[in-house]
Coordinates of C-alpha atoms in Angstrom, one line a residue:
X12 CA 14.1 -16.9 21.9
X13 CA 12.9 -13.9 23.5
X14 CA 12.6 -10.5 21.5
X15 CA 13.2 -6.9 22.6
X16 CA 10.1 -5.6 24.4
X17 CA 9.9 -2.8 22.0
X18 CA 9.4 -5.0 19.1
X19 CA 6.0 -5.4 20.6
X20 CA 4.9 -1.8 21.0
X21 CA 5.5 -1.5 16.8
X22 CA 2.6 -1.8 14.5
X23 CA 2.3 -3.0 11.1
X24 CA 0.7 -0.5 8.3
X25 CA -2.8 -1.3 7.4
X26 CA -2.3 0.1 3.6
X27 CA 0.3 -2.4 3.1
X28 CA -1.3 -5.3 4.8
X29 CA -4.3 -4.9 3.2
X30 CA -2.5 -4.7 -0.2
X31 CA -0.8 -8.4 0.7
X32 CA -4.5 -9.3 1.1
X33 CA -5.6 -8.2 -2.1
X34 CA -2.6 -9.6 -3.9
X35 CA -3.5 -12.8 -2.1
X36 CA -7.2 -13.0 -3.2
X37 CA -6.2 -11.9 -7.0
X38 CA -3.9 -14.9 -7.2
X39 CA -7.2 -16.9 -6.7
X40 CA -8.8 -15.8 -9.7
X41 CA -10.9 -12.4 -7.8
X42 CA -11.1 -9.1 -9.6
X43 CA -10.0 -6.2 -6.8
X44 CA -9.9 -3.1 -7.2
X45 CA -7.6 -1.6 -5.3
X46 CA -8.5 1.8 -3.6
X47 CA -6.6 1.2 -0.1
X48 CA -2.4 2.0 -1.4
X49 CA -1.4 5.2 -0.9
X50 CA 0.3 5.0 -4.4
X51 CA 0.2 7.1 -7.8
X52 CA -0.8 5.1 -10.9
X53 CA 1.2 6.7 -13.1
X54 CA 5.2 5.7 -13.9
X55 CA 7.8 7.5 -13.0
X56 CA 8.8 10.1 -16.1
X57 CA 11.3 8.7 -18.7
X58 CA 13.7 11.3 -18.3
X59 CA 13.8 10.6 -14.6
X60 CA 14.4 6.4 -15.1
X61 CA 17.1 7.7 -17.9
X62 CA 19.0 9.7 -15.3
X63 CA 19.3 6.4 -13.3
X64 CA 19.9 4.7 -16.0
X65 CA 22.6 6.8 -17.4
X66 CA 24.1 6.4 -13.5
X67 CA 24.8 2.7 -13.8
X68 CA 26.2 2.6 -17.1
X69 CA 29.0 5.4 -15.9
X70 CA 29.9 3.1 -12.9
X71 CA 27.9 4.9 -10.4
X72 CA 27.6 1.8 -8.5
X73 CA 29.4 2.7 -4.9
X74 CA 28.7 4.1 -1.9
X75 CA 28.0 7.3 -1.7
X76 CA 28.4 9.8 1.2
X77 CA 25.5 9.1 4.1
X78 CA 24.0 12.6 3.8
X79 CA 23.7 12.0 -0.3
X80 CA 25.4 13.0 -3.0
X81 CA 26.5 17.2 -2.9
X82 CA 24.7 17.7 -6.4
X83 CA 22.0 16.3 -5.2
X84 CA 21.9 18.0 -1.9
X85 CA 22.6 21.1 -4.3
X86 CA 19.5 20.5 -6.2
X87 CA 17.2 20.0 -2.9
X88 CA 18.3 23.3 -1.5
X89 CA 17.5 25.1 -4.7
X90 CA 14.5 23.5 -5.0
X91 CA 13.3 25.1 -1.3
X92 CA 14.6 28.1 -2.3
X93 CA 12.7 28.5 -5.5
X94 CA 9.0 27.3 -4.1
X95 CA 9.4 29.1 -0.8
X96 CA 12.0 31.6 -0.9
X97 CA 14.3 30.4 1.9
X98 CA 17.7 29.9 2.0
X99 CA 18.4 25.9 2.7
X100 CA 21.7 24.6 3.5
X101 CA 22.7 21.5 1.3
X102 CA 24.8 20.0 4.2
X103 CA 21.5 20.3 6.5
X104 CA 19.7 17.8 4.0
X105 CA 19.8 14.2 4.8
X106 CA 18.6 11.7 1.7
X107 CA 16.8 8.8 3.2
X108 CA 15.3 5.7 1.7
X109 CA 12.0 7.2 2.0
X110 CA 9.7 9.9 4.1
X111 CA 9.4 7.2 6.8
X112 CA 13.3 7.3 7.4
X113 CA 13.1 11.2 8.6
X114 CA 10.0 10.4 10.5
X115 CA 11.8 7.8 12.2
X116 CA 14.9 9.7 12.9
X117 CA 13.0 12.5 14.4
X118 CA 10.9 10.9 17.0
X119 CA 14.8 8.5 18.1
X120 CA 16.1 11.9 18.2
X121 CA 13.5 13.0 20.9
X122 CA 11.5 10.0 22.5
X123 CA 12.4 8.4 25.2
X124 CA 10.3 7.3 28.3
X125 CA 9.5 10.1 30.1
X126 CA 9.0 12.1 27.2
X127 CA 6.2 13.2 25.1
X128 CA 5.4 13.6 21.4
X129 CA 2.2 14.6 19.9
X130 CA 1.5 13.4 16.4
X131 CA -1.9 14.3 14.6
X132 CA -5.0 11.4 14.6
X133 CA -6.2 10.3 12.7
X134 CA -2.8 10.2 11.1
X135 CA -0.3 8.7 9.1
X136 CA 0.4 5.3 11.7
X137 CA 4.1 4.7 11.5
X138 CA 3.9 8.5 13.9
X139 CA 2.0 6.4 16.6
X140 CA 3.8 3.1 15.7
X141 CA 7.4 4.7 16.1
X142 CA 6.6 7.0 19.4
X143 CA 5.5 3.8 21.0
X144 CA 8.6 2.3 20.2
X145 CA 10.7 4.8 21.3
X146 CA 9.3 4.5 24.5
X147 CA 8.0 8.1 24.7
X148 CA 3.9 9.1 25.2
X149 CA 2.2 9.4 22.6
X150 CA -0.3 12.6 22.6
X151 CA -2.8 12.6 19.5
X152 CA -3.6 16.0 18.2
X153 CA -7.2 15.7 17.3
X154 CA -8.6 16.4 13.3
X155 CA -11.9 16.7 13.2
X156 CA -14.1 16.1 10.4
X157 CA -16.0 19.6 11.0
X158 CA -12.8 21.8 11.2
X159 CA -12.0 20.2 7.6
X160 CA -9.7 17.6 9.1
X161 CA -7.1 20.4 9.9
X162 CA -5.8 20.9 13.3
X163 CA -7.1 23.9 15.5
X164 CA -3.8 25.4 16.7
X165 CA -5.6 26.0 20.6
X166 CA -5.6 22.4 21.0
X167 CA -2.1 21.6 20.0
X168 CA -0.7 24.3 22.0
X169 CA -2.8 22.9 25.0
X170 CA -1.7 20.0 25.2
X171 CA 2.1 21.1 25.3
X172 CA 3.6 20.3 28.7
X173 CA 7.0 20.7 30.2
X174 CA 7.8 16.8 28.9
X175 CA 6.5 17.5 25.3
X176 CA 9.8 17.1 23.1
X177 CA 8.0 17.0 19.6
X178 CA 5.2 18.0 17.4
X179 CA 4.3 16.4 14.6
X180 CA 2.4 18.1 11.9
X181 CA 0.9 17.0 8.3
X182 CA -0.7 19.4 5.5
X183 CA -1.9 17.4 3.4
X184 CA -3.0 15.0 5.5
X185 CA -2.4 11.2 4.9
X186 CA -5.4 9.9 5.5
X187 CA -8.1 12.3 5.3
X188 CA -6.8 15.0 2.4
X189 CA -6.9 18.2 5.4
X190 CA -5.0 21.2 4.7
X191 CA -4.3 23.4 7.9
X192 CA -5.8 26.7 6.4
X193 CA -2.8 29.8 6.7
X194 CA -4.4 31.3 10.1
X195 CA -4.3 28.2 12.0
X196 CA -0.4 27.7 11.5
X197 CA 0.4 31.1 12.1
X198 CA -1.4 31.0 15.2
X199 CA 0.6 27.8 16.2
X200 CA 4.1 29.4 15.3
X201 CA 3.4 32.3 17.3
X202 CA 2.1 30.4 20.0
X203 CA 5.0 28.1 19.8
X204 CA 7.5 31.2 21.1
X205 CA 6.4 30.2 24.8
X206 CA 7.9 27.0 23.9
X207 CA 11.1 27.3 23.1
X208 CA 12.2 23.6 24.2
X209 CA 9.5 21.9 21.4
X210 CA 10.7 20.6 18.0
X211 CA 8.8 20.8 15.0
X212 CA 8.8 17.6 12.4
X213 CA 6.3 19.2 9.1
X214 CA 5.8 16.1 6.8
X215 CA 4.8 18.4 3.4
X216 CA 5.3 14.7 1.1
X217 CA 1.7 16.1 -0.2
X218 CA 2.6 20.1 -0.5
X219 CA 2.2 19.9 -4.1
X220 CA -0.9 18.3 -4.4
X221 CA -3.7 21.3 -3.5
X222 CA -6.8 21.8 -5.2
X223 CA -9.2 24.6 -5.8
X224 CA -8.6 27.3 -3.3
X225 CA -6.8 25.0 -0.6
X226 CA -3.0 26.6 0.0
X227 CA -0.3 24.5 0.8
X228 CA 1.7 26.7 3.4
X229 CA 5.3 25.4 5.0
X230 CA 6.3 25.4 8.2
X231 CA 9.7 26.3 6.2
X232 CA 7.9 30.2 5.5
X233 CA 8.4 30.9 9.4
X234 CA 11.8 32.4 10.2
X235 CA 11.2 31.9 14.4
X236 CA 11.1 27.6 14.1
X237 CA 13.6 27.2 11.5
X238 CA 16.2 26.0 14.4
X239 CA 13.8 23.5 15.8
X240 CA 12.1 22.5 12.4
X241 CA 12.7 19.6 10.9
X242 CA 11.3 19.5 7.0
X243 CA 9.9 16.7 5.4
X244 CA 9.4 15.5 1.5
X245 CA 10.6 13.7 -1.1
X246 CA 10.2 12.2 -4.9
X247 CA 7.9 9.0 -4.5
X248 CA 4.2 11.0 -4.4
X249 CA 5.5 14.0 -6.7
X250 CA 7.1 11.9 -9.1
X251 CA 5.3 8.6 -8.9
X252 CA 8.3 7.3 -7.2
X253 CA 7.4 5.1 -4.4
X254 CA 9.6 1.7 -5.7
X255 CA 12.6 4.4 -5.6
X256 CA 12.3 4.7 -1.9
X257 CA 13.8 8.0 -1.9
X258 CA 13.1 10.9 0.6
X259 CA 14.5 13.6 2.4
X260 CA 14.5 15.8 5.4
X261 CA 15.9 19.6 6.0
X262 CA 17.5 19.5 9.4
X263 CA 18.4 22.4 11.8
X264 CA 22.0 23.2 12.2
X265 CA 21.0 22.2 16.2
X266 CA 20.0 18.4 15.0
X267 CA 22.0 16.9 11.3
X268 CA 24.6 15.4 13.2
X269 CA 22.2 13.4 15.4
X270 CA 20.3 12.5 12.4
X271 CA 23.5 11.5 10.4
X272 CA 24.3 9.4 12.9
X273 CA 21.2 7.6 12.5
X274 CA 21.3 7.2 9.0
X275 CA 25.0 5.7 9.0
X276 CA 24.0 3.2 11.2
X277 CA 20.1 2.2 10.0
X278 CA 21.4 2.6 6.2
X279 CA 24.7 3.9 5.0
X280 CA 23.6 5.6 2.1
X281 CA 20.7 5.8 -0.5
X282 CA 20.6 3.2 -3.8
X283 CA 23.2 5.4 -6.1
X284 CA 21.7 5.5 -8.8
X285 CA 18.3 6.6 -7.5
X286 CA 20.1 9.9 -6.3
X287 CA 20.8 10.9 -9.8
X288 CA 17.1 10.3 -11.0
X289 CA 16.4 12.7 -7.7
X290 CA 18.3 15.3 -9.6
X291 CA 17.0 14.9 -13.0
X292 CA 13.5 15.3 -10.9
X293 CA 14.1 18.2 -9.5
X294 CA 15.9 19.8 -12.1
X295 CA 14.1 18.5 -15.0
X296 CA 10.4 19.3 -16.9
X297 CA 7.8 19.2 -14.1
X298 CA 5.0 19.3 -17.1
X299 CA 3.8 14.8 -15.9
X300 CA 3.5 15.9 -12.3
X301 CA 1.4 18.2 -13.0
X302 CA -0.6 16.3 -15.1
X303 CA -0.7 13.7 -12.9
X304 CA -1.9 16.3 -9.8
X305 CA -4.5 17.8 -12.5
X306 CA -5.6 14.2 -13.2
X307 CA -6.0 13.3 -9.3
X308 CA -8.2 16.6 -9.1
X309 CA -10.8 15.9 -11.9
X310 CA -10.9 11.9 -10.2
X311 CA -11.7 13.9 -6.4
X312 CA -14.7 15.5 -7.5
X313 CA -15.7 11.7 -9.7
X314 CA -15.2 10.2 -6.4
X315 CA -16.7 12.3 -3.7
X316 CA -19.8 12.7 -5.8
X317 CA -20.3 9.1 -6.1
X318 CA -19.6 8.6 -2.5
X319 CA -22.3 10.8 -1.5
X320 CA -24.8 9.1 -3.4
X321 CA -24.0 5.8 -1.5
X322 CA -26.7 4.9 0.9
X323 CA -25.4 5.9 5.0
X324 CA -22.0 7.7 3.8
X325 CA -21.2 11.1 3.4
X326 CA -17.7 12.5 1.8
X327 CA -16.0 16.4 2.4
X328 CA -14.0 17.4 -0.5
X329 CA -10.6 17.1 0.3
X330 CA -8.8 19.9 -0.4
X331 CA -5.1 17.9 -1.2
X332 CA -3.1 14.5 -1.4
X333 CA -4.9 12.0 -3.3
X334 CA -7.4 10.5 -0.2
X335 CA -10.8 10.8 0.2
X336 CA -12.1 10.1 3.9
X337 CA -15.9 9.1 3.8
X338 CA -18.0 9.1 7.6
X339 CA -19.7 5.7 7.4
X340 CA -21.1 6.0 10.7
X341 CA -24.5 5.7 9.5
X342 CA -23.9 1.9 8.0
X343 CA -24.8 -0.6 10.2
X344 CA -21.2 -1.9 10.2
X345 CA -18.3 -0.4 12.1
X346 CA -15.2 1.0 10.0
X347 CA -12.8 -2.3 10.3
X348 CA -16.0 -4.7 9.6
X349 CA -17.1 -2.9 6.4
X350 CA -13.4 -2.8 5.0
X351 CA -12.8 -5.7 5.5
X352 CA -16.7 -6.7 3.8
X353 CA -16.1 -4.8 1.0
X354 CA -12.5 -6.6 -0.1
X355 CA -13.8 -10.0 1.2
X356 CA -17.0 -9.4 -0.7
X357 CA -17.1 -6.8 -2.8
X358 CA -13.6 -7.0 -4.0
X359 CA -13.2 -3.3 -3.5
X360 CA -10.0 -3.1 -1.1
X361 CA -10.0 0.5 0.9
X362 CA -8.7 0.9 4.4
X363 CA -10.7 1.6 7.7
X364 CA -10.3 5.1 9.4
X365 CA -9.8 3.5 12.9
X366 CA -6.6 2.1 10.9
X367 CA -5.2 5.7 11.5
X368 CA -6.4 6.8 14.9
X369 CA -9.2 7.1 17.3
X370 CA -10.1 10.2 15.4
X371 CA -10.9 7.9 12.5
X372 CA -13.2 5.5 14.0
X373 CA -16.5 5.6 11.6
X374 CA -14.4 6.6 8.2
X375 CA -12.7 4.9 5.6
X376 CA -9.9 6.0 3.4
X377 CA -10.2 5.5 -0.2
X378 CA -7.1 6.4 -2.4
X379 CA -8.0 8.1 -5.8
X380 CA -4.8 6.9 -7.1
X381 CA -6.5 5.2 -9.4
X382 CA -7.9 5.6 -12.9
X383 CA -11.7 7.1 -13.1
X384 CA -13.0 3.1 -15.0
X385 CA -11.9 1.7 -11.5
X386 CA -13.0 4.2 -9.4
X387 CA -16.7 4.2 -10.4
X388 CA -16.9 0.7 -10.5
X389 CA -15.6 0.2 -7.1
X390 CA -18.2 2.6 -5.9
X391 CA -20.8 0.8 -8.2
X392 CA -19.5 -2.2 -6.1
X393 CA -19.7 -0.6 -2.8
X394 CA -23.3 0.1 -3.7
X395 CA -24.5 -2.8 -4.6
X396 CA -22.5 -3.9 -1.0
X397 CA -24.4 -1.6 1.0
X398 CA -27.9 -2.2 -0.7
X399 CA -27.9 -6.0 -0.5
X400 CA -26.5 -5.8 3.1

């Protein structure tokens, strides 16, 4: 049988491969700790499951409509409204099973060969992985470790061309914990007005994860991109939701139908059920998020201290999401052979920077989504790693 080209040209996601691994090597007796999942370790609030809960034993067991459920919809648009004072139209939301759903969507909405996308490196990698499939180039926008791992709005806007269909953005950034400081967006929107023919795809999944003086600003704040932005977020980080898969996007008026069409033939609809718990998120006490968020702070300092006591690495504070990115360029070892030492034998698993990008050649990503006990031990166990090696 022969396959679709395409296929090829996808990628599989390091965090979740490396988690089969780890699975794999605790089933033979080994103690990991894993620090490579891009996961919360706390469950999902009560009143949220009882929402869902409450859905199935009213018969809410149907289809639902492919954009989601109006109060839902409802309760996303409010939501915008309150955090960033913008007026969001519920029937421009589309409720996906998950962030990677709208990311998806975007890039079939614009790539095709002959086009361009640019998509920030190191990076989340379904961006890459999805570009490539589409058939469209794939431009990285670099994010250096000495500009804070936040893009420098010069070098996005220079390497727009006439072919360049796309951009996509990400504050917090998945992998390295960059936020894009307020100047460097505005200088992109306003440099973005020579460009009329460029979308905008903001994955925000992390905007409510900032620490000390670090802002979380949305692209949703500029009034002049609104028609060619296309929002992302969603409940599974927030809410400790992943297992939920449950995400959304805010579309321009220009783009929902495209995207609609999309969703009615990759999905249908969202699980019912986990729509409801979406509302009772939303709309409910945000007091265990918020925990959660001050617990991932107090673990960022635990872990970028100990990090910079290791022997060869040094650690930036992150200033959101729950990632710390480490330069290991110092160790002996490239990125992908010390990850892969340290879960082999160290039975820490963590995930190489390369994983994400060019950009993240000589870096790891550690996840603090983990409690503090684990964390210092897996650094204990790095250390011993890099002494004995």
């Amino acid at each position: 049988m022969r396959c679709a080209e395409s296929i090829a040209r996808l990628s599989k996601e390091s965090a979740l491969t490396v988690l089969g691994r780890a699975v794999a090597l605790e089933a033979e007796g080994r103690s990991i700790i894993n620090l490579g999942v891009g996961q919360p370790d706390f469950k999902t609030p009560d009143h949220i499951v009882e929402a869902a809960v409450k859905a199935l034993r009213d018969g809410q067991h149907g289809y639902t409509p492919t954009k989601g459920i109006l109060p839902l919809r409802e309760a996303v648009a409010a939501h915008l409204g309150a955090r960033f004072g913008v007026e969001a139209d519920p029937e421009c939301v589309l409720v996906v099973p998950g962030g990677k759903m709208t990311i998806s969507f975007a890039v079939l909405l614009f790539g095709e060969p002959g086009a361009e996308i640019l998509y920030p490196d190191p990076g989340f990698p379904p961006y890459r992985s999805i570009i490539d499939y589409s058939g469209a180039k794939a431009v990285p926008i670099p994010h250096r470790e000495e500009n804070g791992f936040a893009f420098k709005a010069e070098e996005v806007l220079a390497r727009i061309t006439a072919n360049t269909r796309l951009i996509i953005l990400n504050s917090p950034s998945n992998p390295t914990g960059g936020v894009t400081p307020r100047g460097e967006i505005e200088k992109l929107v306003e440099g973005l007005d020579a460009h009329p023919h460029v979308a905008v795809l903001s994955d925000e999944i992390y905007g409510r994860m900032c620490y000390d003086r670090a802002e979380h600003v949305s692209l949703l704040e500029f009034p002049s991109i609104r028609e060619r932005l296309i929002y992302l977020d969603g409940w599974s980080k927030t809410y400790a939701m992943t297992g939920w898969r449950l995400g959304y996007g805010l579309w321009p008026k220009s783009l929902i139908e495209g995207a609609e069409k999309l969703a009615i033939n990759f999905h249908s609809c969202v699980n019912t059920p986990a729509q409801f718990a979406g509302i009772a998120a939303l709309e409910g006490p945000q007091d265990e998020s918020e925990r959660m968020v001050a617990a991932f702070e107090q673990r960022r300092h635990l872990v970028v201290e100990r990090l910079n006591a290791l022997p060869g690495i040094t650690c930036q504070m992150p200033g959101g999401a729950f990632y710390a990115f480490p330069n290991v360029k110092s160790v002996a070892l490239n990125d992908k052979a010390l990850a892969n030492s340290l879960l082999g034998e160290a039975g820490v698993a963590l995930l190489a920077g390369s994983d994400f990008g060019a950009e993240g050649k000589g870096f790891l990503r550690i996840s603090y989504a983990n409690s503090e006990e684990n964390i210092a031990e897996a650094i204990d166990r790095m250390g011993r790693f890099l002494q004995n090696y």
